[in-house]
Amino acid sequence: MCKSALFCYIFLTRYVMGQLLLTLAFVLSIVNFAVFLELFRKQKNNYMFFTFVAIVVSCFGHWLLGFSESVDGAILSNKINYLGSAFLPMLMFFTLAEVCRLRILPVLRILLIVFSCFVLFLSFTVGYSDIYYKTVEFVVQSGAGNYVATYGWGHDVFNVMIILYAVLDIGVIVYACMMRRFVSLKNIFAMFMLELVTVSSFFISRHMENDMLCMPFVYLADQVFLLYISLNVKWYDIARSVMQSLEKDNGNAFVSFTSTGEYLGCNEIALKFFPKLAQCRVDLPIPSGHEMGDLFKPLLEQAVNTRLRHALKFWYANRHFRCTARTIPVWNVMQICLFRIEDDTKVQMYVDMLGKDHNQLVKVVEQNAQAVSAIQEQMIVGMANMVESRDGNTGGHIKRTSQVIRILASEMRKDMAYSRTDSFYDALISAAPMHDLGKIAIDDEILRKPGRFTDSEFAQMKTHAEKGAVIVENLLSGIEDPFFVQLSKNVANFHHERFDGTGYPLGLKGDAIPVEARIMAVADVYDALVSSRCYKDSMSYDKAGEIILAGMGTQFDPTLQKYFMDCEAKLREYYRTVEH
């Protein structure tokens, strides 16, 4: 089938200018690279980035070759092509290994890099010796410049390299299919198609002596497959990052699915509780007849359809478990459903043992209610940490602003005239980590932009406040006290309002801004001033203090000036002890 397609392609090129096709291929390779940079700029697979670079360089070399007019120009263009193509098989192998989470020994990695450099060196001998090409003749084919060569032993080394990496790639794909159930089947299929199209097209077009026009479009197909794989990798990275955030300093199980039922993965503790999860393939729904499918399918339906608010209890393998779930939006069409499961066997046995001992039973119920609240708080902090990992901050903004709120509250508690209860300050401290949750709904290209926003981008960024209030309400309603829910919504929704009425989202002025949001605004801005970002350096404490005080009455509530000044020394002392 591939050979027939190549015959059709070669037939068409007789009636279409080759230079136009090569220009189109080069432009599309740049477009694909730009799409990759925008969508996956923070993805950790650096090999995929360099693979895209190598493809662009190779397409550039083919484009120059098509416009060459002499044998010297053809040789130079071909050397530029080899700057990419000599390293492309190696980079694609490293990329596949990274996607399948296979570790390549450093010694093997170095040897492969040296081998690719050696092949590049051999290709650069063209025009000076007969090692790579014995003879080179300039020709015009399909309206584009090209060359016809007789090959030397150096070119045989290049062919050996192609075959070597084809074997390695197929080995990785087969191993991932057989042994790595946590690797997406979609990715495995895409990797197989990438390998099949690339290798078969290379040797068929080389045999038919038309690789100059064919290979750029094969490279474009490679880019499409790699974009698809990147999309899946990003999806599963989000699920893993949430689980890693939540399970830190935690002994509970986490299992994640898409809202449509595809299994996304679990942590090691989940495998201890539910060992048969190891039999489940990532990217596929767990079959209803499978023991894990019978267990998790009803839980998933409740979580997605009814927005599960309370912990569910169930028995499995002679253990009693308590399960909570939250859905996390990813783009606009899909959600990740994350289950947090704790072993509640001892508590349940204790309750059963108590029987009619009402006082002890009430105590246990209260302790369990506190545990549910702690679970809720941990999931919220985990989601907030994921937001920070997306917007490129240093990673401590949540903890630092929460501590600033704590320090401010400690001063305000001393002033009985301010007439706020301890429960208000306690709720405010607990609500502080939720102030930027709305950023989870902002596009990556805006959230991670290092420079100034355009008017349109800033308008979208400002929506994070209102979106945050909606997320907070969805997370807390039905579980937390209504007073705490409203306070948390106010912190998320109004912490960018200004005392003079020029803030957002509603342009509230003065006392119309909830007091909790006015306090949060001071903490948020102070941390932003004294902390470094990817687009700015940190500001001195003196300068930051001057800006805060200068904003009292315009940006900030002037009644907070006294408390800020009283605790400024404590703030400086705290920031000297943490990374910011």
Coordinates of C-alpha atoms in Angstrom, one line a residue:
M1 CA 0.0 0.0 0.0
C2 CA 2.8 2.4 0.9
K3 CA 4.6 1.5 -2.4
S4 CA 1.4 2.3 -4.4
A5 CA 1.0 5.6 -2.6
L6 CA 4.6 6.5 -3.5
F7 CA 3.9 5.6 -7.2
C8 CA 0.9 8.0 -7.2
Y9 CA 2.9 10.7 -5.5
I10 CA 5.7 10.4 -8.1
F11 CA 3.2 10.5 -10.9
L12 CA 1.7 13.7 -9.6
T13 CA 5.1 15.4 -9.2
R14 CA 5.6 15.2 -13.0
Y15 CA 2.8 17.7 -13.4
V16 CA 3.5 19.9 -10.3
M17 CA 6.6 22.0 -9.9
G18 CA 9.0 20.3 -7.4
Q19 CA 10.2 23.6 -6.0
L20 CA 6.6 24.5 -5.0
L21 CA 6.2 21.2 -3.2
L22 CA 9.5 21.6 -1.4
T23 CA 8.6 25.1 -0.3
L24 CA 5.2 23.9 0.9
A25 CA 6.9 21.1 2.9
F26 CA 9.4 23.5 4.5
V27 CA 6.7 26.0 5.5
L28 CA 4.5 23.3 6.9
S29 CA 7.4 21.9 9.0
I30 CA 7.8 25.3 10.6
V31 CA 4.1 25.6 11.2
N32 CA 4.1 22.2 12.9
F33 CA 7.1 23.2 15.0
A34 CA 5.3 26.4 16.0
V35 CA 2.2 24.5 17.1
F36 CA 4.4 22.1 19.1
L37 CA 6.1 25.1 20.9
E38 CA 2.8 26.7 21.7
L39 CA 0.9 23.7 22.9
F40 CA 3.7 21.8 24.7
R41 CA 6.3 24.4 25.7
K42 CA 6.5 23.0 29.2
Q43 CA 6.5 19.4 28.4
K44 CA 9.5 17.7 29.8
N45 CA 10.4 15.5 26.7
N46 CA 13.3 17.6 25.4
Y47 CA 14.1 14.9 22.8
M48 CA 10.8 15.6 21.1
F49 CA 11.7 19.3 20.8
F50 CA 15.0 18.5 19.2
T51 CA 13.3 16.0 16.9
F52 CA 11.1 18.8 15.6
V53 CA 14.2 21.0 15.1
A54 CA 16.0 18.2 13.2
I55 CA 13.0 17.8 10.9
V56 CA 12.8 21.6 10.2
V57 CA 16.6 21.5 9.3
S58 CA 16.2 18.5 7.0
C59 CA 13.3 20.1 5.2
F60 CA 15.3 23.3 4.9
G61 CA 18.1 21.3 3.3
H62 CA 15.7 19.7 0.8
W63 CA 14.3 23.1 0.0
L64 CA 17.7 24.5 -0.7
L65 CA 18.5 21.5 -2.9
G66 CA 15.4 22.1 -4.9
F67 CA 16.6 25.6 -5.7
S68 CA 20.2 24.7 -6.4
E69 CA 21.6 25.3 -9.9
S70 CA 25.0 23.5 -9.7
V71 CA 26.7 20.5 -8.3
D72 CA 28.4 22.6 -5.6
G73 CA 25.0 24.0 -4.5
A74 CA 23.5 20.6 -4.4
I75 CA 26.4 19.3 -2.3
L76 CA 26.1 22.2 0.2
S77 CA 22.3 21.8 0.4
N78 CA 22.7 18.0 1.1
K79 CA 25.1 18.7 3.9
I80 CA 22.5 21.0 5.5
N81 CA 20.0 18.2 5.1
Y82 CA 22.3 15.8 6.9
L83 CA 22.6 18.2 9.9
G84 CA 19.1 17.1 10.6
S85 CA 18.8 13.6 9.1
A86 CA 22.0 12.3 10.7
F87 CA 20.5 12.9 14.1
L88 CA 16.8 12.3 13.4
P89 CA 16.8 8.5 13.9
M90 CA 18.6 8.8 17.2
L91 CA 16.3 11.6 18.5
M92 CA 13.2 9.6 17.5
F93 CA 14.5 6.6 19.4
F94 CA 15.2 8.7 22.5
T95 CA 11.7 10.2 22.1
L96 CA 10.0 6.8 22.0
A97 CA 12.0 5.6 25.0
E98 CA 11.0 8.7 26.9
V99 CA 7.3 8.3 26.0
C100 CA 7.4 4.7 27.2
R101 CA 9.4 5.7 30.3
L102 CA 12.3 3.5 29.5
R103 CA 15.7 4.5 30.9
I104 CA 18.6 4.5 28.5
L105 CA 22.0 3.8 30.0
P106 CA 24.2 6.9 29.9
V107 CA 27.0 4.9 28.2
L108 CA 24.6 3.8 25.4
R109 CA 23.3 7.3 25.0
I110 CA 26.8 8.7 24.6
L111 CA 27.7 5.9 22.1
L112 CA 24.7 6.6 20.0
I113 CA 25.4 10.3 19.9
V114 CA 29.0 9.7 18.9
F115 CA 27.7 7.3 16.2
S116 CA 25.4 10.0 14.8
C117 CA 28.2 12.5 14.8
F118 CA 30.4 10.1 12.9
V119 CA 27.7 9.6 10.2
L120 CA 27.4 13.4 10.0
F121 CA 31.2 13.7 9.6
L122 CA 31.1 11.1 6.8
S123 CA 28.4 13.0 4.9
F124 CA 30.5 16.2 5.2
T125 CA 33.4 14.5 3.2
V126 CA 31.3 14.8 0.0
G127 CA 33.2 17.0 -2.4
Y128 CA 36.5 16.2 -0.8
S129 CA 36.8 12.4 -1.0
D130 CA 34.9 9.4 -2.3
I131 CA 34.1 8.0 1.2
Y132 CA 30.4 8.9 1.1
Y133 CA 29.7 9.5 -2.5
K134 CA 32.1 8.3 -5.2
T135 CA 30.6 10.6 -7.8
V136 CA 28.0 13.4 -7.7
E137 CA 26.2 14.7 -10.8
F138 CA 23.7 17.7 -10.8
V139 CA 20.3 17.0 -12.4
V140 CA 16.9 18.6 -12.6
Q141 CA 14.0 16.4 -11.6
S142 CA 10.3 17.4 -11.6
G143 CA 11.2 21.1 -12.0
A144 CA 13.6 21.1 -9.0
G145 CA 17.4 20.8 -8.5
N146 CA 18.7 17.4 -7.4
Y147 CA 21.8 15.2 -7.8
V148 CA 22.6 11.6 -8.8
A149 CA 25.3 9.9 -6.8
T150 CA 27.2 6.6 -6.7
Y151 CA 27.5 5.5 -3.1
G152 CA 30.7 4.8 -1.2
W153 CA 31.2 2.8 2.0
G154 CA 30.3 5.8 4.2
H155 CA 26.8 5.8 2.8
D156 CA 26.5 2.1 3.8
V157 CA 27.2 3.2 7.4
F158 CA 24.2 5.6 7.1
N159 CA 22.0 2.7 5.9
V160 CA 23.2 0.5 8.7
M161 CA 22.3 3.4 11.2
I162 CA 18.7 3.5 9.7
I163 CA 18.3 -0.2 10.1
L164 CA 19.8 -0.2 13.6
Y165 CA 17.4 2.4 14.9
A166 CA 14.4 0.7 13.1
V167 CA 15.2 -2.4 15.1
L168 CA 15.6 -0.5 18.4
D169 CA 12.4 1.4 17.8
I170 CA 10.4 -1.7 17.0
G171 CA 11.9 -3.3 20.1
V172 CA 10.8 -0.4 22.3
I173 CA 7.3 -0.5 20.8
V174 CA 6.9 -4.2 21.3
Y175 CA 8.2 -4.0 24.9
A176 CA 5.9 -1.2 25.7
C177 CA 2.9 -3.1 24.2
M178 CA 3.7 -6.3 26.2
M179 CA 5.2 -5.0 29.5
R180 CA 4.1 -1.4 30.0
R181 CA 0.4 -1.3 30.6
F182 CA 0.6 2.3 31.9
V183 CA 1.7 3.4 28.4
S184 CA -1.1 4.7 26.2
L185 CA -2.2 2.2 23.5
K186 CA -2.9 5.2 21.3
N187 CA 0.7 6.3 21.7
I188 CA 1.9 2.8 20.9
F189 CA -0.1 2.7 17.7
A190 CA 1.0 6.2 16.7
M191 CA 4.7 5.2 17.4
F192 CA 4.2 2.0 15.3
M193 CA 2.7 4.0 12.4
L194 CA 5.5 6.6 12.6
E195 CA 8.1 3.9 12.4
L196 CA 6.4 2.1 9.5
V197 CA 5.8 5.2 7.4
T198 CA 9.3 6.6 8.0
V199 CA 11.4 3.4 7.4
S200 CA 9.4 2.0 4.5
S201 CA 9.1 5.3 2.7
F202 CA 12.8 5.9 3.1
F203 CA 13.9 2.7 1.5
I204 CA 11.2 2.6 -1.2
S205 CA 11.9 6.2 -2.3
R206 CA 15.6 5.6 -2.2
H207 CA 15.2 2.5 -4.4
M208 CA 13.0 4.6 -6.8
E209 CA 15.6 7.5 -6.7
N210 CA 13.0 10.1 -5.7
D211 CA 13.7 10.6 -2.0
M212 CA 14.4 14.3 -2.6
L213 CA 10.7 15.1 -3.0
C214 CA 9.3 12.3 -0.9
M215 CA 11.2 12.5 2.4
P216 CA 10.1 16.1 3.4
F217 CA 6.5 15.0 3.3
V218 CA 7.4 11.8 5.3
Y219 CA 9.0 14.1 7.9
L220 CA 5.7 16.1 8.0
A221 CA 3.9 12.9 8.7
D222 CA 6.3 12.2 11.5
Q223 CA 5.6 15.6 13.0
V224 CA 1.9 14.9 12.9
F225 CA 2.3 11.6 14.7
L226 CA 4.6 13.3 17.3
L227 CA 2.1 16.1 17.9
Y228 CA -0.5 13.4 18.5
I229 CA 1.8 11.6 20.9
S230 CA 2.6 14.9 22.7
L231 CA -1.1 15.6 23.1
N232 CA -1.5 12.3 24.9
V233 CA 1.6 12.6 26.9
K234 CA 0.5 16.1 28.1
W235 CA -2.9 14.5 29.1
Y236 CA -1.4 11.8 31.2
D237 CA 1.2 14.2 32.7
I238 CA -1.7 16.3 34.0
A239 CA -3.2 13.3 35.7
R240 CA 0.2 12.2 37.1
S241 CA 1.0 15.8 38.3
V242 CA -2.3 16.0 40.2
M243 CA -1.7 12.6 41.9
Q244 CA 1.9 13.5 42.8
S245 CA 0.8 16.8 44.3
L246 CA -1.9 15.2 46.4
E247 CA 0.0 12.1 47.6
K248 CA 3.0 14.1 48.9
D249 CA 3.3 13.3 52.6
N250 CA 0.3 11.0 52.2
G251 CA -0.4 7.3 52.6
N252 CA -3.5 7.1 50.5
A253 CA -4.3 5.6 47.1
F254 CA -5.1 7.7 44.0
V255 CA -6.8 6.4 40.8
S256 CA -7.7 8.5 37.8
F257 CA -10.0 8.1 34.8
T258 CA -11.3 10.4 32.1
S259 CA -15.0 11.4 32.5
T260 CA -15.8 9.0 29.6
G261 CA -14.3 6.0 31.5
E262 CA -10.7 5.6 30.1
Y263 CA -8.3 4.5 32.8
L264 CA -5.4 7.0 33.2
G265 CA -3.3 5.5 36.0
C266 CA -2.8 5.2 39.7
N267 CA 0.0 5.5 42.3
E268 CA 1.9 2.7 44.0
I269 CA -0.3 2.7 47.1
A270 CA -3.4 2.0 44.9
L271 CA -1.6 -1.0 43.4
K272 CA -1.1 -2.4 46.9
F273 CA -4.8 -1.9 47.8
F274 CA -6.0 -3.1 44.4
P275 CA -3.3 -5.2 42.8
K276 CA -5.5 -6.1 39.8
L277 CA -5.2 -2.6 38.5
A278 CA -1.8 -3.7 37.2
Q279 CA -3.7 -5.8 34.7
C280 CA -5.6 -2.7 33.3
R281 CA -4.3 -1.0 30.2
V282 CA -3.9 2.8 30.3
D283 CA -6.1 4.5 27.7
L284 CA -8.8 1.9 27.6
P285 CA -12.0 1.5 29.8
I286 CA -11.8 -1.2 32.4
P287 CA -14.1 -3.9 31.1
S288 CA -17.4 -4.4 33.1
G289 CA -16.6 -8.0 33.6
H290 CA -13.2 -7.2 35.2
E291 CA -13.1 -7.0 38.9
M292 CA -11.7 -3.5 38.8
G293 CA -14.4 -2.4 36.3
D294 CA -17.1 -3.7 38.6
L295 CA -15.5 -1.7 41.5
F296 CA -14.8 1.6 39.8
K297 CA -17.4 2.0 37.2
P298 CA -20.2 2.8 39.7
L299 CA -17.9 5.2 41.5
L300 CA -17.1 6.9 38.3
E301 CA -20.7 7.3 37.3
Q302 CA -21.6 8.9 40.6
A303 CA -18.6 11.2 40.5
V304 CA -19.3 12.4 36.9
N305 CA -23.1 12.4 36.9
T306 CA -23.9 13.5 40.4
R307 CA -20.8 15.4 41.4
L308 CA -20.0 13.3 44.4
R309 CA -20.0 15.5 47.5
H310 CA -19.6 13.0 50.3
A311 CA -17.2 10.2 50.9
L312 CA -18.3 6.8 49.8
K313 CA -17.6 3.6 51.8
F314 CA -17.0 0.1 50.4
W315 CA -15.5 -3.2 51.2
Y316 CA -12.8 -4.9 49.1
A317 CA -10.5 -7.8 49.9
N318 CA -11.5 -7.7 53.6
R319 CA -10.7 -4.0 53.9
H320 CA -13.0 -1.1 54.4
F321 CA -12.3 2.0 52.3
R322 CA -13.4 5.6 52.2
C323 CA -13.4 7.2 48.8
T324 CA -13.7 10.8 47.7
A325 CA -13.7 12.1 44.2
R326 CA -13.2 15.3 42.3
T327 CA -13.4 16.2 38.6
I328 CA -10.8 18.4 37.1
P329 CA -11.4 20.2 33.8
V330 CA -8.9 19.7 31.0
W331 CA -9.7 22.0 28.0
N332 CA -13.4 22.3 27.3
V333 CA -14.5 18.8 26.2
M334 CA -13.0 16.4 28.8
Q335 CA -12.4 16.1 32.5
I336 CA -10.1 14.0 34.7
C337 CA -11.8 12.2 37.5
L338 CA -9.5 11.7 40.5
F339 CA -10.4 9.2 43.3
R340 CA -8.7 9.5 46.6
I341 CA -9.0 6.3 48.6
E342 CA -8.0 5.7 52.2
D343 CA -8.0 2.5 54.2
D344 CA -10.7 3.0 56.8
T345 CA -10.7 -0.6 58.1
K346 CA -9.5 0.2 61.7
V347 CA -12.0 3.0 62.1
Q348 CA -14.9 0.9 60.8
M349 CA -13.9 -2.0 63.1
Y350 CA -13.8 0.4 66.0
V351 CA -17.2 1.7 65.2
D352 CA -18.6 -1.8 65.0
M353 CA -17.0 -2.7 68.3
L354 CA -18.5 0.3 70.0
G355 CA -22.0 -0.8 69.3
K356 CA -24.3 1.3 71.4
D357 CA -21.7 3.3 73.2
H358 CA -23.1 6.6 72.0
N359 CA -20.4 9.0 73.4
Q360 CA -17.5 7.1 71.9
L361 CA -19.4 6.8 68.6
V362 CA -20.0 10.5 68.4
K363 CA -16.3 11.1 69.0
V364 CA -15.4 8.8 66.1
V365 CA -17.9 10.5 63.8
E366 CA -16.4 13.9 64.6
Q367 CA -12.9 12.6 64.0
N368 CA -14.0 11.2 60.6
A369 CA -15.6 14.5 59.7
Q370 CA -12.4 16.3 60.4
A371 CA -10.6 13.7 58.3
V372 CA -12.9 14.4 55.4
S373 CA -12.2 18.2 55.8
A374 CA -8.5 17.5 55.8
I375 CA -8.9 15.4 52.6
Q376 CA -10.8 18.3 51.0
E377 CA -8.1 20.8 51.9
Q378 CA -5.4 18.5 50.6
M379 CA -7.1 18.1 47.3
I380 CA -7.6 21.8 47.0
V381 CA -3.9 22.5 47.7
G382 CA -2.9 19.8 45.2
M383 CA -5.0 21.5 42.5
A384 CA -3.5 24.9 43.4
N385 CA 0.0 23.5 43.2
M386 CA -0.9 22.2 39.7
V387 CA -1.9 25.7 38.7
E388 CA 1.4 27.0 39.9
S389 CA 3.3 24.3 37.9
R390 CA 1.4 25.5 34.8
D391 CA 1.9 29.3 35.1
G392 CA 5.7 29.1 35.6
N393 CA 5.9 30.5 39.1
T394 CA 8.6 29.3 41.5
G395 CA 6.1 26.9 43.1
G396 CA 5.8 28.5 46.6
H397 CA 3.4 31.3 45.9
I398 CA 0.5 29.4 47.6
K399 CA 2.5 28.6 50.7
R400 CA 4.0 32.1 51.0
T401 CA 0.7 34.0 50.5
S402 CA -1.0 31.7 53.1
Q403 CA 1.8 32.6 55.5
V404 CA 1.5 36.3 54.8
I405 CA -2.2 36.0 55.6
R406 CA -1.4 34.2 58.8
I407 CA 1.1 36.9 59.9
L408 CA -1.4 39.7 59.0
A409 CA -4.2 37.9 60.8
S410 CA -2.0 37.5 63.9
E411 CA -1.7 41.3 64.1
M412 CA -5.3 41.9 63.4
R413 CA -6.5 39.5 66.1
K414 CA -4.8 41.8 68.7
D415 CA -7.0 44.7 67.7
M416 CA -10.4 44.1 69.4
A417 CA -11.7 47.2 67.7
Y418 CA -11.6 45.5 64.3
S419 CA -14.4 43.2 65.5
R420 CA -13.5 40.0 63.6
T421 CA -13.8 36.6 65.3
D422 CA -11.2 34.0 65.5
S423 CA -13.3 31.8 63.2
F424 CA -13.1 34.5 60.5
Y425 CA -9.3 34.6 60.6
D426 CA -9.1 30.8 60.7
A427 CA -11.4 30.5 57.7
L428 CA -9.4 33.2 55.9
I429 CA -6.1 31.3 56.4
S430 CA -7.7 28.1 55.1
A431 CA -9.2 29.9 52.1
A432 CA -6.0 31.6 51.0
P433 CA -4.6 28.7 48.9
M434 CA -7.8 28.9 46.7
H435 CA -7.4 32.5 45.6
D436 CA -5.9 31.6 42.1
L437 CA -7.7 28.3 41.4
G438 CA -9.5 29.9 38.5
K439 CA -6.2 29.9 36.6
I440 CA -6.7 26.2 35.9
A441 CA -9.3 27.2 33.3
I442 CA -6.9 29.7 31.5
D443 CA -5.1 28.6 28.3
D444 CA -1.5 27.7 28.7
E445 CA -0.4 30.2 26.0
I446 CA -1.7 33.0 28.2
L447 CA -0.9 31.6 31.6
R448 CA 2.8 31.0 30.7
K449 CA 3.4 34.1 28.7
P450 CA 6.5 35.7 30.2
G451 CA 6.0 39.3 28.9
R452 CA 3.1 41.8 29.0
F453 CA -0.4 40.7 27.9
T454 CA -2.2 42.1 25.0
D455 CA -5.6 43.7 25.7
S456 CA -7.3 40.5 24.5
E457 CA -5.0 38.2 26.6
F458 CA -5.5 40.3 29.7
A459 CA -9.2 40.2 29.3
Q460 CA -9.0 36.4 29.3
M461 CA -6.6 36.3 32.2
K462 CA -9.0 38.5 34.3
T463 CA -11.7 35.8 34.0
H464 CA -9.7 33.6 36.3
A465 CA -11.3 35.4 39.3
E466 CA -14.9 34.6 38.4
K467 CA -14.0 31.1 37.3
G468 CA -12.2 30.6 40.6
A469 CA -15.3 31.4 42.5
V470 CA -17.3 28.9 40.5
I471 CA -14.6 26.2 41.1
V472 CA -14.5 26.9 44.8
E473 CA -18.3 26.6 45.1
N474 CA -18.3 23.3 43.2
L475 CA -15.5 22.0 45.4
L476 CA -16.9 23.0 48.8
S477 CA -20.7 23.2 48.6
G478 CA -22.4 20.5 50.5
I479 CA -19.2 19.6 52.4
E480 CA -18.0 22.8 54.1
D481 CA -19.9 25.3 56.3
P482 CA -21.8 27.8 54.1
F483 CA -19.9 30.7 55.8
F484 CA -16.5 29.2 54.8
V485 CA -17.8 28.5 51.3
Q486 CA -18.9 32.1 50.8
L487 CA -15.7 33.5 52.3
S488 CA -13.6 31.3 50.0
K489 CA -15.6 32.4 47.0
N490 CA -15.1 36.0 47.9
V491 CA -11.3 35.5 48.2
A492 CA -11.1 33.9 44.8
N493 CA -13.6 36.3 43.1
F494 CA -12.5 39.7 44.5
H495 CA -8.8 39.6 45.4
H496 CA -8.1 41.7 42.3
E497 CA -10.6 44.4 43.1
R498 CA -9.1 47.8 44.0
F499 CA -10.3 50.1 46.8
D500 CA -10.7 53.0 44.4
G501 CA -13.1 50.9 42.2
T502 CA -10.7 50.4 39.2
G503 CA -10.1 46.6 39.8
Y504 CA -11.8 43.6 38.4
P505 CA -14.0 41.6 37.8
L506 CA -16.9 43.9 39.0
G507 CA -15.1 47.2 39.8
L508 CA -16.2 47.2 43.4
K509 CA -15.2 50.1 45.5
G510 CA -14.3 50.6 49.2
D511 CA -16.3 48.6 51.7
A512 CA -18.3 47.0 48.9
I513 CA -15.3 44.7 48.5
P514 CA -15.5 41.9 51.0
V515 CA -12.9 42.4 53.8
E516 CA -11.4 38.9 53.2
A517 CA -10.7 39.9 49.6
R518 CA -9.1 43.2 50.7
I519 CA -6.8 41.4 53.0
M520 CA -5.9 38.8 50.4
A521 CA -5.1 41.5 47.9
V522 CA -2.3 42.9 50.2
A523 CA -0.8 39.4 50.6
D524 CA -1.0 38.6 46.9
V525 CA 0.7 41.8 45.7
Y526 CA 3.4 41.8 48.4
D527 CA 4.5 38.2 47.5
A528 CA 4.4 39.2 43.8
L529 CA 6.7 42.2 44.5
V530 CA 9.4 40.4 46.6
S531 CA 9.4 37.2 44.6
S532 CA 11.2 36.5 41.4
R533 CA 9.4 35.4 38.3
C534 CA 10.6 34.2 34.9
Y535 CA 9.9 37.7 33.5
K536 CA 11.2 39.8 36.5
D537 CA 13.6 39.9 39.4
S538 CA 12.6 40.1 43.0
M539 CA 12.2 43.6 44.5
S540 CA 13.8 44.7 47.7
Y541 CA 11.7 44.6 50.9
D542 CA 12.0 48.4 51.4
K543 CA 10.8 49.1 47.9
A544 CA 8.0 46.5 48.1
G545 CA 6.9 48.1 51.4
E546 CA 6.9 51.5 49.9
I547 CA 4.7 50.4 47.1
I548 CA 2.2 48.7 49.4
L549 CA 1.9 51.8 51.6
A550 CA 1.7 54.1 48.6
G551 CA -1.3 52.0 47.4
M552 CA -3.3 52.4 50.7
G553 CA -6.5 54.2 49.8
T554 CA -6.2 53.5 46.1
Q555 CA -5.4 49.9 45.5
F556 CA -5.7 48.7 49.1
D557 CA -8.0 49.2 52.1
P558 CA -6.3 52.1 54.1
T559 CA -7.5 50.5 57.4
L560 CA -5.1 47.7 56.7
Q561 CA -2.1 50.0 56.7
K562 CA -1.5 49.8 60.5
Y563 CA -1.5 46.1 60.5
F564 CA 0.8 45.8 57.5
M565 CA 3.3 48.2 59.1
D566 CA 3.1 46.4 62.5
C567 CA 3.9 43.0 60.9
E568 CA 6.3 44.1 58.1
A569 CA 9.4 43.1 60.2
K570 CA 7.9 39.6 60.6
L571 CA 7.2 39.4 56.9
R572 CA 10.8 40.1 56.1
E573 CA 12.0 37.6 58.7
Y574 CA 9.8 35.0 57.1
Y575 CA 10.8 35.6 53.5
R576 CA 14.5 35.4 54.5
T577 CA 13.9 31.7 55.4
V578 CA 12.1 30.6 52.3
E579 CA 12.9 30.4 48.6
H580 CA 11.1 33.1 46.6

